């Protein structure tokens, strides 16, 4: 496939185009300051280095200053960004044609060396993303304006992985001569330049005047306030001190129902909740697959989505629902059975009075999800005790030790932009973080690898369906429902562009398009 | 000379208390489950990365040694480095202190300016006694105004800040009522705008302390009212307000001022919730987030700071009490 | 009531508490329904089947409030009893013995006192892990300094009383002096402070749950309910109204009873300024 | 015309009747000692003169007139004026009756007005020490503090000084000095004194007249020497007999048997009846009305018949 | 001699650590009380009377000097003296535990000794002129005089050999004072205990004491027979005291 330069569909009214929740009104003048509020700051011990960033909130902020070769378009299509186009002479080779006239915000022009250096640096790093890039064999300059990446074997999610912030192009010259430390300085080709950052308080960005796309970014400055308390963000929207804010509560729309000029939209994401059953702990209650199967059957993802997520989430298999090619959760074996079968399985396993503790973190809506799970399992005679912790204690308990000491735990994965990416986490040997509570399943691992190689198409969908079914039966990590993102903005202050779906949790992805209607 | 001795005595005991606080806080922070590494590095971090981070912040050393290093650094004015922002904690605390301080000062001011008059008014009886039908309540809880006072001050202490705060945030953000929420501006940038955004949080914070102050004032004034010197002043024909001004206020001040010490500790804690609800960049929200992320240096410094402020305030209050009541003062002479 | 010698307001407060206790006991026998069961659509206003409305999971609010009152009252009461026991032990020994023991106890109390209450509570919750135990320990640690101080002060006063001296002269053992003479005479202080500690305890439980360190779901406590209800203040005001009113009533009633108890134990004169 | 008239005054506390129809009269320039056991109502009567009763007190009847003004019916402003111009009070605990947070000089100036000659007033009570002006009350001895209180009370040269056991808290040596100051200042200013005291011999020595209180009533009043030397009321007689100081070495003191009454309402008869060796039926049921025996006004049904009997009793040692 | 104080000095240190003030509450005090004798101790407020009584009762260790009770120094453990000395103290209001019934208060010294109370309590109450029915009352239901009688009953119930009366009648009304003084005299005649009778009221002391010691600023300035003292005081200070009487 060959990509071409695309601009977002030009549209003068705010009626959303397909794949969009909102499209910025290009007729509005550029300029102005945009005030945003998000609930959490990027917080990593590794600093600002995009290659080491591993959470969506960090990607979101870093994406304002860093760019990747390719990017994700509406409905998960891969689109050009710093590469104007690319060729794939064979499934193992990608040749990227670099965009001309791209400069870093310090004024230096981006070169093929920067691209090659960045990718090599990433591959040599301890970054989690190194694995997502797949079996890369070599990265090399192909003339001054082309870069060639060779894979050891075919790897379908490659482009989607390349579209995320850790694969951003860094100013390698400066990094190599040590004049810039990416951990402490943001120096990218992106639309905005950091002016000030106070940890956990605010970020201020100003327009990158040397940005390659001449009509972008529209807003001159961004003020991003970190407001952990939902009520504070809602307040800021209501009184207009924020033009856009991310919201956590699935019912925020009704909270803001009467507020004038505030629009609340739900962005579907590929992130999804999943239930971990610890099979590694000595004396695990879940060692018997029948017990896990029973739990999987007793769970009612539709009810979880309807009740805990206010109808905003969707049931999902291990390939995130919504991604092209992902499998149908309703077709999974466990979805077709009810509590009766679960009881039977438990009886067979001799685990009639199963009681276990579910460890969750306190951030909403996890407690709501857990309580619906509790109700679900009660139908099958399983007693769940919920243990709610702050996130630090929770991650200490879940990831801190191997074998881990919890019974069951609830969390969510970022779903990314290709159905073959998250499935890897079901192989603890490559994932690493879950060796403490999950036993590798050889068959499943093989299926995952196969699906990774299969080029997009019907064969891939079949391969993925096999992975889904196998994982459903294995049921050590049980996917539940997708996790919606709620965004609200002031219609009188802002005309934003927002995708209807998002794979990397980046609400600010299109912020460079947003038009400010009035300056506060 | 006496003052000097008093100071050295107080300094010594304050230092002992602070030392105790430092031990407790250090121990508490280390006892928290959940490692800094999982939190700061995320679940995907390798053991190697964790070890590297631990080494960077000296967390691989024996705990006692860590404590010693920390204590030595703190006494030298170095509060360590935040593991999240990698900035010196001292700098960040200093930047955030004004917000919390302003909030607390405003709330203390409100407690004194509203609580004290309220307490005096509900305690002082103007109607002369001995008249038929006057007085009458057995326990002396102050008759009608007493019931109202008790209910009022009771109400003040029963509405938790987070409820009141959330309500205020919502109401004031939805309806233009003249005061802004959520648009915090640094004081240095625009004092007037800053005050306008601080009034509401301070008011929410102050509700509890106002009613406690009012209640304590009322108790203290009622205690003073029956002192012989007040009877003597009444007997000399002094007017009620002259008595309140000259004899009652100062004598009732001791318990109220002493209470302020407790109130300040309380407000420092309450500020944490209020800062959270109103999203103000103060020390409180800093510490809460740091607890959440196991950012040890920040938690330790934050709590030590709060305790230090509290202890210093209490020393000052003791001094003030001495000035107000010469019988209790440092400089009190012995009976001739 | 008359025999207790409490005034009318305090009797009203006591009655109010009694009603709350009955309300809480109701949930034990299942009155009002299962507090955890999903019984209807989410966020329904009060109506048949859910007399106080439903919450964000479609659970009936009424049984949850009933359970919440019980949890909160029980938790705070146990905590306050613990505080009272510890404060009495340390306060009395420190107050009666004086000397180094006194210094030590007072210094410890001072250290605890220098922590802002909610910070102390958060630390405790973080160390112990959220839950009832953490809430319990937090309330105890938060209320202990003031009570120990006051008990100590009372014990100092009582130890100087002639009847204590007489007992010592008679050759009574320390344990006897403390148990028979000092303790009963500081019991009033403990009782009065206990009521205030109880209201502080309820507030601390609420604050902790607000920050997510308190009682664990699906169990309800007033703090949990108010925290959740607060989010839905406008969309579903009934979620905060029920528990909010009950919480305010409980603290108000306890304070009023405490005041009445104090007026009764330490009656005081009044005087007019005219 | 008398300066102070108390007529049938009844004062109730929540559970106690403190005054049960007390009558008292005091003329210009006169010194009157009010004596009686603890709880007999002396302080209540003394406070009632200036309407300085605690909040719990209720006047259930009777009236108090000072310089022709009905104290209990005055509006607040007039009441203050009366206290300021006509009345002075000195209380039992000298240090407590001074504001602990104000220097002595400042307190005096508050009473005397700005720019007054504090030194002069302190000089009158024999406090010449310049340090006193700058001292706080707690830095003074009891005697000094009481003299300051007296200076404050006498600063306005009141017509009536009510002194409620002004020396009870003082050491025996200082007592005399303080009393000397009070009485000489009053004599100079023509101030009448109502002196509430336990100390019978001292009252006998210094006062023109004595009133004896029992059970909230003045049971006997008259010229001091007369009342204490020739008591007409059985209670006065018993009281006079029981002072330890009065006992000769080796002699046995005779206490008043029984204990003082605590009234909750009007006493149906004579409150002393249960302890009185001379009580008859009538004493229990009928409230005695004042009768005049010699120069005394006495509240006793049998005063007349007993007059002879009592005189025969042993007289208290009264040193002139 | 039941009690001997030999050259006793008591020094108090008061105030915070760095500004201690040292104060001699007793200075080289020597006095003795013979069997069956009542020694009166008079002096102005703060002269050291109470401190002396505390030393005599073994509640206060002297800074210097020796104390002997019954010819022997005080034992390390107070319990060995249990029941052999008692005290009646100043405040009728605080002399009895307000949370104990009168009967329990009186029985306490016996309970400490592990002896059954039996009829001793009722007997004792009757001895001090109180109805046995009062045993069931709480102190606040009694008058000041009655409370002091209960204290005396409590002090006597173990038949001690030595009793300290520290301002035992000062807070009482004149007429009640006499009742109590008479009671003390009568009981002493009956039980023959020795007593240290402390008061600032010279009249009261004269009434009960065999000998009188005068204290001033921590020192004994004069000791004399009561009769001699009142008729012919030797010390200048004693003369002053008597003048004021
Ligand atoms: N504030 C008060 N509240 C209730 N009762 C009181 C109050 N003041 C005094 N009484 C009672 O009123 C009665 C008279 O008290 P009052 O103080 O006038 O007596 P007194 O003759 O001055 O006694 P004393 O010699 O002890 O001072 C007593 O029975 C007393 O208990
Ligand atoms: N525990 C103590 N610590 C410090 N000083 C004390 C202590 N006990 C007594 N004093 C001081 O010792 C001196 C003598 O006190 P003491 O109580 O013996 O006097 P007193 O003659 O009994 O006086 P009063 O007649 O007032 O009871 C006083 O100056 C007192 O302040
Ligand atoms: Mg009196
Ligand atoms: Mg004494």
Coordinates of C-alpha atoms in Angstrom, one line a residue, chain D residues 23-130:
Chain D
X23 CA -35.1 43.5 105.8
X24 CA -32.3 45.9 106.4
X25 CA -31.9 49.6 106.9
X26 CA -28.7 51.6 106.8
X27 CA -28.5 55.3 107.4
X28 CA -26.1 57.9 106.0
X29 CA -22.6 57.7 107.6
X30 CA -23.4 54.5 109.5
X31 CA -21.3 51.3 109.6
X32 CA -23.2 48.1 109.6
X33 CA -21.8 44.6 110.1
X34 CA -23.8 41.9 108.5
X35 CA -22.9 38.5 110.1
X36 CA -24.1 35.0 109.9
X37 CA -23.1 31.5 109.1
X38 CA -22.0 30.5 105.7
X39 CA -24.9 30.2 103.4
X40 CA -27.1 32.5 105.4
X41 CA -27.4 34.9 102.5
X42 CA -24.9 37.6 103.3
X43 CA -23.3 37.8 99.9
X44 CA -26.7 37.5 98.1
X45 CA -27.9 40.5 100.1
X46 CA -24.8 42.4 99.5
X47 CA -24.9 41.8 95.8
X48 CA -28.6 42.6 95.6
X49 CA -27.8 46.1 96.9
X50 CA -26.1 46.8 93.6
X51 CA -28.2 44.3 91.6
X52 CA -25.0 42.4 91.0
X53 CA -26.5 38.9 91.4
X54 CA -25.4 36.0 89.3
X55 CA -27.5 35.2 86.2
X56 CA -29.2 32.3 87.9
X57 CA -30.7 34.5 90.6
X58 CA -34.3 35.6 90.4
X59 CA -35.9 38.2 92.6
X60 CA -39.1 36.7 93.8
X61 CA -40.3 39.6 95.8
X62 CA -39.4 42.7 97.9
X63 CA -37.3 45.7 97.0
X64 CA -34.1 47.4 97.5
X65 CA -33.8 51.2 97.6
X66 CA -30.5 53.0 97.5
X67 CA -30.6 56.8 97.9
X68 CA -34.3 56.7 97.1
X69 CA -33.9 54.8 93.9
X70 CA -35.6 51.4 93.5
X71 CA -32.6 49.3 92.4
X72 CA -34.5 46.5 90.8
X73 CA -36.8 48.7 88.8
X74 CA -34.2 50.9 87.3
X75 CA -33.4 50.9 83.6
X76 CA -29.9 49.8 82.7
X77 CA -28.6 53.3 82.2
X78 CA -29.9 54.7 85.5
X79 CA -28.7 51.6 87.3
X80 CA -25.2 52.2 86.0
X81 CA -25.4 55.8 87.1
X82 CA -26.4 54.7 90.5
X83 CA -23.6 52.3 90.9
X84 CA -21.1 54.8 89.6
X85 CA -22.2 57.6 91.8
X86 CA -23.5 56.1 95.0
X87 CA -22.1 52.6 95.4
X88 CA -18.7 51.0 95.9
X89 CA -17.9 47.3 96.3
X90 CA -15.0 45.4 97.7
X91 CA -15.0 41.6 97.5
X92 CA -13.4 38.8 99.3
X93 CA -10.7 37.7 97.0
X94 CA -8.6 40.8 96.3
X95 CA -6.4 39.5 93.5
X96 CA -9.3 37.9 91.7
X97 CA -11.3 41.1 91.8
X98 CA -8.6 42.9 89.8
X99 CA -8.3 42.4 86.1
X100 CA -5.3 40.1 85.8
X101 CA -4.3 41.4 82.4
X102 CA -4.1 45.1 83.2
X103 CA -1.5 47.0 85.1
X104 CA -2.8 48.4 88.4
X105 CA -2.3 52.0 87.1
X106 CA -4.3 51.3 84.0
X107 CA -7.2 49.8 85.9
X108 CA -7.3 52.9 88.2
X109 CA -7.2 55.2 85.3
X110 CA -10.0 53.3 83.7
X111 CA -12.1 54.1 86.8
X112 CA -10.8 57.6 87.4
X113 CA -10.7 58.7 83.9
X114 CA -7.6 59.7 81.9
X115 CA -5.2 62.0 83.4
X116 CA -6.3 61.3 87.0
X117 CA -3.8 61.4 89.8
X118 CA -3.3 57.7 90.3
X119 CA -0.6 58.3 92.9
X120 CA -2.9 60.3 95.1
X121 CA -5.5 57.6 95.2
X122 CA -2.9 54.9 95.9
X123 CA -1.4 57.1 98.6
X124 CA -4.8 57.3 100.3
X125 CA -4.7 53.5 100.8
X126 CA -1.1 53.7 101.9
X127 CA 0.4 52.3 98.8
X128 CA 3.1 54.8 98.0
X129 CA 5.4 52.4 96.2
X130 CA 5.8 53.6 92.6

